[in-house]
Short mmCIF file of C-alpha atoms and ligand atoms in Angstrom, two decimals:
data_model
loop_
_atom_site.label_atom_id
_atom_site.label_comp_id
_atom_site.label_asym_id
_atom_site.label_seq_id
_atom_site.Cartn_x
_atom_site.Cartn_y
_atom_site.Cartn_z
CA UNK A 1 31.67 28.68 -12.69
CA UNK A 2 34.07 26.08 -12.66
CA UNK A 3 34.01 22.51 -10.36
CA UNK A 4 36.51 22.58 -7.59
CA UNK A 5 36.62 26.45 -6.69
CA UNK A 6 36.01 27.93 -3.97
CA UNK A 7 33.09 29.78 -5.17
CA UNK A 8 31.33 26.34 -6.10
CA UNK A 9 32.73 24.38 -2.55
CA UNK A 10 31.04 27.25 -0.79
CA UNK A 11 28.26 26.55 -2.84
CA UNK A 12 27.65 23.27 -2.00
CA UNK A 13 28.45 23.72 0.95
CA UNK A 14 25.44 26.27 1.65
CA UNK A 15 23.05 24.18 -0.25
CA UNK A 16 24.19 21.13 1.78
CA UNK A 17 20.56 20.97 3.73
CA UNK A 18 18.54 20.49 0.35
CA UNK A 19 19.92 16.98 0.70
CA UNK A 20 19.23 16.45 4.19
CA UNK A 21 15.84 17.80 3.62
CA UNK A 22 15.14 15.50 0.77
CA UNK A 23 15.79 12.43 3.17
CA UNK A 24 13.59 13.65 5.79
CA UNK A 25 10.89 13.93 3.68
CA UNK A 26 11.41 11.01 1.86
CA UNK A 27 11.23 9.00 5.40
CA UNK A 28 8.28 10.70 6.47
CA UNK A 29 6.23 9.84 3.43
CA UNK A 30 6.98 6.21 3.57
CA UNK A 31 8.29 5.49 0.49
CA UNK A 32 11.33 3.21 1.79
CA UNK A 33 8.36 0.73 2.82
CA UNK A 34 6.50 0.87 -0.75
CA UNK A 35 9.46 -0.24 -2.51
CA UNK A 36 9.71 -4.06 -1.89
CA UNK A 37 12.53 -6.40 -3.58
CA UNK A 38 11.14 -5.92 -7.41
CA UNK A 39 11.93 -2.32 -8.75
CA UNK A 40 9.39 0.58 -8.64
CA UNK A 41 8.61 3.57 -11.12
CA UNK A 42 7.95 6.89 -9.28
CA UNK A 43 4.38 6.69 -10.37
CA UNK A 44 3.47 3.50 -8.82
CA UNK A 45 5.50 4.48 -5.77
CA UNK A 46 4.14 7.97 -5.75
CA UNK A 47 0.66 6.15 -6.00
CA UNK A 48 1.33 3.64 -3.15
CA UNK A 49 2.06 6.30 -0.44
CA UNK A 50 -0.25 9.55 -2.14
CA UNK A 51 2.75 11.83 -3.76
CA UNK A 52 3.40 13.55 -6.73
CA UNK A 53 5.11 11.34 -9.10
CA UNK A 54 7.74 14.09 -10.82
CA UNK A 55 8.20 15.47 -7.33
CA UNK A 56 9.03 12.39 -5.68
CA UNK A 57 11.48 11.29 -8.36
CA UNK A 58 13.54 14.63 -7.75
CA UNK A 59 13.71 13.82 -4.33
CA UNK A 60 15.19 10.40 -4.79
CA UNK A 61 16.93 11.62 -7.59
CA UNK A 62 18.88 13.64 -4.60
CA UNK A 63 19.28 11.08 -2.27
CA UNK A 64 20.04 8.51 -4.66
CA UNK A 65 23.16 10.58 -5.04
CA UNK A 66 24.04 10.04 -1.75
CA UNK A 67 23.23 5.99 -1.51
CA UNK A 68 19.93 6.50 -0.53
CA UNK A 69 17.77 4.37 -3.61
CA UNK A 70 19.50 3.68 -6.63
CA UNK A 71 17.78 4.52 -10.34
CA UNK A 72 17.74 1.28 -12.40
CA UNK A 73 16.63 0.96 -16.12
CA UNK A 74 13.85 -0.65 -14.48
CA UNK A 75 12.94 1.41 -11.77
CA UNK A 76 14.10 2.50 -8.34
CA UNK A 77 15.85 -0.11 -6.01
CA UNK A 78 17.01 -0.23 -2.44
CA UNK A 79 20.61 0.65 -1.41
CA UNK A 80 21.44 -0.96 2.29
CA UNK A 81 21.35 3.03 3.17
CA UNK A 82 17.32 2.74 1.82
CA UNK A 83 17.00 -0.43 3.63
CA UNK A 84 17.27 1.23 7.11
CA UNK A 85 14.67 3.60 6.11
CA UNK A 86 11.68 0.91 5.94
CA UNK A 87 9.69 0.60 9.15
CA UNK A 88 9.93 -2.90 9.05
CA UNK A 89 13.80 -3.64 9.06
CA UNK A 90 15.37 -4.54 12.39
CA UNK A 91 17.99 -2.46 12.42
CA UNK A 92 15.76 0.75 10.82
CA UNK A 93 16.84 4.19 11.52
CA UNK A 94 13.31 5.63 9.97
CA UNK A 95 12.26 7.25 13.52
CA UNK A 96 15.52 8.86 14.00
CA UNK A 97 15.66 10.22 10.68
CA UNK A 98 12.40 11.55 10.99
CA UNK A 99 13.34 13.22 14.33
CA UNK A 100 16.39 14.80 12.90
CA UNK A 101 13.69 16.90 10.16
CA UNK A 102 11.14 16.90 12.63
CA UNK A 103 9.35 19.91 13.95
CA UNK A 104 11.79 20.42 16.83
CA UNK A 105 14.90 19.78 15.05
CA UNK A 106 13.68 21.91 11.72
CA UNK A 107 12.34 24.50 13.77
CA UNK A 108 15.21 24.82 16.04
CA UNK A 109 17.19 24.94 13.32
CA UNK A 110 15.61 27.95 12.04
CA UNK A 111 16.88 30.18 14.95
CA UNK A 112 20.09 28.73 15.73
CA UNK A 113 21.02 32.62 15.35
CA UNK A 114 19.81 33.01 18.97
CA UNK A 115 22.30 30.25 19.84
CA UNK A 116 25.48 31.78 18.36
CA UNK A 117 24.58 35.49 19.72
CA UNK A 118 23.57 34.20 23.18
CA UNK A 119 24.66 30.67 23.83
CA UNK A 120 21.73 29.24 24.84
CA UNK A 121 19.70 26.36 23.42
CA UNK A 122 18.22 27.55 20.03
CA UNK A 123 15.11 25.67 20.68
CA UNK A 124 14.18 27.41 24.13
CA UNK A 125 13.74 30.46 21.95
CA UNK A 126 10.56 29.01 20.81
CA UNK A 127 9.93 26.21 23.53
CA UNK A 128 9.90 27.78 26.90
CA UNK A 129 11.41 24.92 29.34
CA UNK A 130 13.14 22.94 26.19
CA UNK A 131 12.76 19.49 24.73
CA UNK A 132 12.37 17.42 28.13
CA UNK A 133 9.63 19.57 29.03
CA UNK A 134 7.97 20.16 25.89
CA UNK A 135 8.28 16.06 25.30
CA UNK A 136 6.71 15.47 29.60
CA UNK A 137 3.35 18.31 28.36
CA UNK A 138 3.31 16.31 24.84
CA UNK A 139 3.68 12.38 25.28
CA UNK A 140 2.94 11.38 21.73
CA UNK A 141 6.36 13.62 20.65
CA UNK A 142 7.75 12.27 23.44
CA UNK A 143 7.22 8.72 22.40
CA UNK A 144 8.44 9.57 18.73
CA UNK A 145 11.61 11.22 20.43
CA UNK A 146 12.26 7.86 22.60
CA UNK A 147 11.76 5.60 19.80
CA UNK A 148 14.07 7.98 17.37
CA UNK A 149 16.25 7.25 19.93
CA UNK A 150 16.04 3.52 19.84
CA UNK A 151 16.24 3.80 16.46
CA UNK A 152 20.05 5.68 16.23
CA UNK A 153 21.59 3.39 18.88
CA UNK A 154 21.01 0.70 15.98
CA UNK A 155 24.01 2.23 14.05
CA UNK A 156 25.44 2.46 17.60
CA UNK A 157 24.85 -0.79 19.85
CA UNK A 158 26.58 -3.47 17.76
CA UNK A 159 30.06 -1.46 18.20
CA UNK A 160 29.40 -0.90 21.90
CA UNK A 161 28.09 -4.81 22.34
CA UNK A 162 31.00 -6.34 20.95
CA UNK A 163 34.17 -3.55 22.61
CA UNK A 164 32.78 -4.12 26.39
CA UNK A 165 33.49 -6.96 29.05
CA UNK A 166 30.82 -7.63 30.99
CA UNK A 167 31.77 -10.57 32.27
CA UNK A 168 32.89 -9.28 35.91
CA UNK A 169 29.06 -7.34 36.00
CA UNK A 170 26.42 -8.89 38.63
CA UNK A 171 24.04 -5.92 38.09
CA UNK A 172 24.12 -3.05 35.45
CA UNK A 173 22.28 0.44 35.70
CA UNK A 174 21.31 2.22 32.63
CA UNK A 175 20.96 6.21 33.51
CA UNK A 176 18.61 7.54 31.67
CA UNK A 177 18.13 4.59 29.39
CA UNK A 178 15.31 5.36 27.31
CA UNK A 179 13.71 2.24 26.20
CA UNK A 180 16.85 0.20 27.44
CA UNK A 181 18.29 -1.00 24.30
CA UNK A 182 22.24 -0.61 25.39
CA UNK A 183 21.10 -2.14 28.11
CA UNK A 184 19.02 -4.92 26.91
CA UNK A 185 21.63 -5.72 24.58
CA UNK A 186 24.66 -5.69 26.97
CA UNK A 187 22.72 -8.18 29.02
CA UNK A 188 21.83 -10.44 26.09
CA UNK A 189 25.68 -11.07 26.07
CA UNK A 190 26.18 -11.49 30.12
CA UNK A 191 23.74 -14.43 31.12
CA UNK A 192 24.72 -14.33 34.21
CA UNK A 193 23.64 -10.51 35.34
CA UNK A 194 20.35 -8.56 35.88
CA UNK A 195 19.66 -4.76 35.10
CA UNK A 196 17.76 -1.45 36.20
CA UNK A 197 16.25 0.77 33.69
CA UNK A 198 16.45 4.23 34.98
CA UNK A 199 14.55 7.03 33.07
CA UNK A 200 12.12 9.57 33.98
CA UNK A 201 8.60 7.73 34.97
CA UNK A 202 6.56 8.21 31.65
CA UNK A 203 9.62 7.21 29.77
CA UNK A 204 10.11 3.76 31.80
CA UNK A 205 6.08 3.59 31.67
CA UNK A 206 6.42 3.05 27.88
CA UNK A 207 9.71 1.23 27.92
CA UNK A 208 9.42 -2.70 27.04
CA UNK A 209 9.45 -5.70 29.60
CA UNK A 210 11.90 -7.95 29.64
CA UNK A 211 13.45 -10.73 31.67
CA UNK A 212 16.03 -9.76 33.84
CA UNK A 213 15.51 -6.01 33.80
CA UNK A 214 13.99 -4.01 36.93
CA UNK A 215 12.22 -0.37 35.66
CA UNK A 216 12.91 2.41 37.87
CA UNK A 217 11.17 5.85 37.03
CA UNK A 218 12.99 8.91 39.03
CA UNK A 219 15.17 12.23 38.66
CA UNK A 220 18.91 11.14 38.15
CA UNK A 221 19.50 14.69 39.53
CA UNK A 222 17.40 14.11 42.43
CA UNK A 223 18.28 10.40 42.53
CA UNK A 224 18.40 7.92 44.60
CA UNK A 225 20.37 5.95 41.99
CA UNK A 226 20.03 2.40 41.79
CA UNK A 227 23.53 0.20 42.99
CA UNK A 228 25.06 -1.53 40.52
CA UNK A 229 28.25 -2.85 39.78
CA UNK A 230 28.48 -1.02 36.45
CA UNK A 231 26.56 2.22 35.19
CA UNK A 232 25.59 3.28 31.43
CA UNK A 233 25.33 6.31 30.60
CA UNK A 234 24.37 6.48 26.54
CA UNK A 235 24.10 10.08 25.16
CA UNK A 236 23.05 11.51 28.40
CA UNK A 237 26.01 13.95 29.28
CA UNK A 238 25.69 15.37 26.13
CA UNK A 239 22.49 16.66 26.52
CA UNK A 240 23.90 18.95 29.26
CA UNK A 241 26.23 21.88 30.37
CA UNK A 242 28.91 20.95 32.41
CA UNK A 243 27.39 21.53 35.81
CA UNK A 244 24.19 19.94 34.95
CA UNK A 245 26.84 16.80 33.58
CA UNK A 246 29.01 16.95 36.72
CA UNK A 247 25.84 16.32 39.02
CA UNK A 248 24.49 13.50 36.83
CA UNK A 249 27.90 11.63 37.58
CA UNK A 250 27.81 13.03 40.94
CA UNK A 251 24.63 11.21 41.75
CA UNK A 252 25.93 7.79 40.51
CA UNK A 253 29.02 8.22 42.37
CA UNK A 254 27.28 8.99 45.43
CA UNK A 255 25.52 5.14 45.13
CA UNK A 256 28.29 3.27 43.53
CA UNK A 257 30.03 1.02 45.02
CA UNK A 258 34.11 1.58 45.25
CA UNK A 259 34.78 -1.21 42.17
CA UNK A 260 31.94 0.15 40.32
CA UNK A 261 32.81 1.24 36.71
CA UNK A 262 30.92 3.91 35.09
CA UNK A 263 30.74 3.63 31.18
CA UNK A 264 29.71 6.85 29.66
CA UNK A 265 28.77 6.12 25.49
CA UNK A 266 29.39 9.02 23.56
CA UNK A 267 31.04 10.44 20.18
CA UNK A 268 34.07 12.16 21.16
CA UNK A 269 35.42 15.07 20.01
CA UNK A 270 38.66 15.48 17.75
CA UNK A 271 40.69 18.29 19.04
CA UNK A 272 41.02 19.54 15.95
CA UNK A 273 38.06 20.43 13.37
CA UNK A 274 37.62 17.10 11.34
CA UNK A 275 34.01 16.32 9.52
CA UNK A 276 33.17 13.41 12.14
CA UNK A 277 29.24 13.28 13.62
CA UNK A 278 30.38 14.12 16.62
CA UNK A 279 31.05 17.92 15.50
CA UNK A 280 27.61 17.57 14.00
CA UNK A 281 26.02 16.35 16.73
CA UNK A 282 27.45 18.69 18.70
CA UNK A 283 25.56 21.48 16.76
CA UNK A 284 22.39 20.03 17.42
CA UNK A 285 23.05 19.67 20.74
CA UNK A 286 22.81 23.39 20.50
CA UNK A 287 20.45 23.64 18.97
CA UNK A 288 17.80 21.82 20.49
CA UNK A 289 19.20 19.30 23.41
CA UNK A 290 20.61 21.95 25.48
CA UNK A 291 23.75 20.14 25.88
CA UNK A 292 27.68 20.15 24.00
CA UNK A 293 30.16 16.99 23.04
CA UNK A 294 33.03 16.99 24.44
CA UNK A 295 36.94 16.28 23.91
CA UNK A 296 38.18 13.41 25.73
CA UNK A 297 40.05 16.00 28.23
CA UNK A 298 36.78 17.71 28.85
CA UNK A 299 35.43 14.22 29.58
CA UNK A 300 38.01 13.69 31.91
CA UNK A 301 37.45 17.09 34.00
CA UNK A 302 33.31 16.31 34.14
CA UNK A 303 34.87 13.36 35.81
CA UNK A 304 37.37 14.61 38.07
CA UNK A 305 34.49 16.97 39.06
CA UNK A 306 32.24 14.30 40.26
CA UNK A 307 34.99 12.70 42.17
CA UNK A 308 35.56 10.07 39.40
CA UNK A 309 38.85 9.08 36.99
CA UNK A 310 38.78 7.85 33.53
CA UNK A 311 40.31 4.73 33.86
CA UNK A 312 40.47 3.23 30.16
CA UNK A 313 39.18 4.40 26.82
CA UNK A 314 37.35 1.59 24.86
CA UNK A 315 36.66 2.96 20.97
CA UNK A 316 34.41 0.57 19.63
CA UNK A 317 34.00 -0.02 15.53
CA UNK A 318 31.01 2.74 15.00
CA UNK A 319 31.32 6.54 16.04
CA UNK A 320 30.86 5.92 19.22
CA UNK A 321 33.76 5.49 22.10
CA UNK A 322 33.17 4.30 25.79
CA UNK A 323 35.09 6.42 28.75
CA UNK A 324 35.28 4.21 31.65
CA UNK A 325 35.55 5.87 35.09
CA UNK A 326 36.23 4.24 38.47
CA UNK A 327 35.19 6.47 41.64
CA UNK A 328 38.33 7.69 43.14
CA UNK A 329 38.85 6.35 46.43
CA UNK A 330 39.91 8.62 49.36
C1 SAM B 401 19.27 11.34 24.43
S1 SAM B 401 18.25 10.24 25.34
C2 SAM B 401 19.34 8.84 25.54
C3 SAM B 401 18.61 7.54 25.70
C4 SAM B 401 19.51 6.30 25.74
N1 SAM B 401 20.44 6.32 26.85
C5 SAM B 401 20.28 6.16 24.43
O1 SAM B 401 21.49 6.18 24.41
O2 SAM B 401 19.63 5.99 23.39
C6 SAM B 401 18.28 11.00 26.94
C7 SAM B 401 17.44 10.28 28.01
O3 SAM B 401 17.58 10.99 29.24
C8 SAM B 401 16.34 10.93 29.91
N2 SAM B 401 16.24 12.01 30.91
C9 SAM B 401 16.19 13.35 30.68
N3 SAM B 401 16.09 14.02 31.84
C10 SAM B 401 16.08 13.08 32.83
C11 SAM B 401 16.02 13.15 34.26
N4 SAM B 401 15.96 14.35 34.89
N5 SAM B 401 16.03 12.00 34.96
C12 SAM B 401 16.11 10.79 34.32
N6 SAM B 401 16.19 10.66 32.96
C13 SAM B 401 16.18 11.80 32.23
C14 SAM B 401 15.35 11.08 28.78
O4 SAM B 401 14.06 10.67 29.18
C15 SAM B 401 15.97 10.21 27.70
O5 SAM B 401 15.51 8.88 27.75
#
């Protein structure tokens, strides 16, 4: 078969998950954080973290296609991609990687055919309740999912940091914060104001102290929300259909006060089909959050709903864009 037909792009195209697979495994087993500055053979990496030596030099031999390790006469060496997969790095995406091949994601994966006949989650085919559920009855998973979580708004919180004024913020909310790491960054750069942490109560429970932030455990459908002057909400509406999203933002706008500004963080979707994470991510929001992404119009009519208006887009310089909404005043 020849390169560049169709019969080969389809081809690749179907085998595309090998590679994804590769890096999942490769981050489980470890073997970002037995490679230190000095290259390493596959046999005395394979020996550091107990793996077979021709097996795990396939693997990387995959990855390294894709920047992930690079093979040097010497041995194998980091790439900045393999950097982020060490445990130790302070920017490392390990956790989140590990989430995407984890047992929910791979799993869920495997019956996303119950999604595209029926519509509903993939994942509640085989986890009765879905992933917030599954993650309240199993804490550990639950504590791997909130730290994969902490670990993807690294390639996320520089952008957001650095595009957002919060200069005119006394007090910021983060909705369903996790661990509060847009928040916690946000109010590294504004001195001046203090913060809530709002998350369900075993998730704020677990969530770090730190000066200047106030942890709130509660039901941001059930609310009451904390006041604030400005609201985050970080991949939150994408976890949900539209009138579970419409009564998230209905609950802040029920506490805001009229010059709040709500800042909802999310990849937005193109309008038309382009390969951006955001069409990705809206397949595993399918498959196992329960939730969609959404156009920037769609944004706007979750909005509207919940008696909001987008009042300015900010992109930011990663994936991720910030729609900021003003309550609409009567
Ligand atoms: C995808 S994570 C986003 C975390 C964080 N905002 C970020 O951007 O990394 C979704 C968060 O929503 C929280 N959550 C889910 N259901 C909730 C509820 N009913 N009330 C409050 N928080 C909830 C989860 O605990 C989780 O921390």
């Amino acid at each position: 078969m020849q390169s560049g037909t169709p019969e080969v792009s389809l081809w690749h195209f179907a085998t595309a998950y090998y590679a994804s697979r590769c890096l999942h495994v490769l981050a489980e087993i470890g073997v970002a954080d037995a490679l230190d500055a000095a290259p390493a053979s596959s046999e005395v990496l394979a020996q550091a973290i107990g793996a077979d030596a021709a097996a795990l030099g396939r693997l990387m031999r995959v990855t390294a296609a894709h920047g992930v390790f690079r093979k040097t006469a010497d041995g194998w060496v980091h790439t900045p991609q393999s950097e982020l997969l060490r445990s130790d790095h302070p920017r490392s995406m390990r956790a989140f990687v590990c989430m995407t091949g984890g047992d929910m994601a791979w799993r869920g994966a495997g019956v996303l055919t119950h999604s595209a006949r029926t519509g509903a989650t993939a994942v509640e085919s085989i986890v009765p309740g879905g992933i917030w559920a599954y993650f309240k009855d199993n804490p550990e998973k639950g504590k791997l999912f909130n730290a994969s979580m902490a670990a993807k708004a690294n390639a996320e919180i520089d952008g957001f940091v650095s595009a957002v004024d919060a200069s005119g913020y006394q007090m910021i909310a983060d909705i369903g914060g996790g661990r509060g790491h847009f928040l916690a960054a946000l109010l590294d750069k504004a001195p001046h104001a203090r913060g809530v942490l709002f998350d369900q109560p075993q998730v704020v429970a677990d969530a770090p102290h730190r000066d200047r932030i106030e942890l709130q455990g509660g039901d941001f459908f059930k609310g009451p929300l904390p006041r604030a002057d400005a609201y985050l909400i970080s991949n939150i509406l994408h976890d949900w259909r539209d009138p579970e999203a419409a009564a998230i933002l209905s609950q802040v706008r029920a506490v805001a006060p009229d010059h709040a500004e709500v800042l909802v963080i999310e990849n937005v979707l193109s309008e038309e089909p382009t390969q951006e994470i955001a069409q990705t991510m809206d397949i595993m929001m399918l498959t196992v959050g329960g939730g969609q992404e959404r156009t920037l119009s769609e944004y706007a009519a979750l909005f509207a709903a919940a008696n909001l208006r987008v009042d300015r887009v900010i992109p930011t310089s990663r994936t991720i864009s910030v729609i900021v909404g003003k309550p609409i005043l009567q």
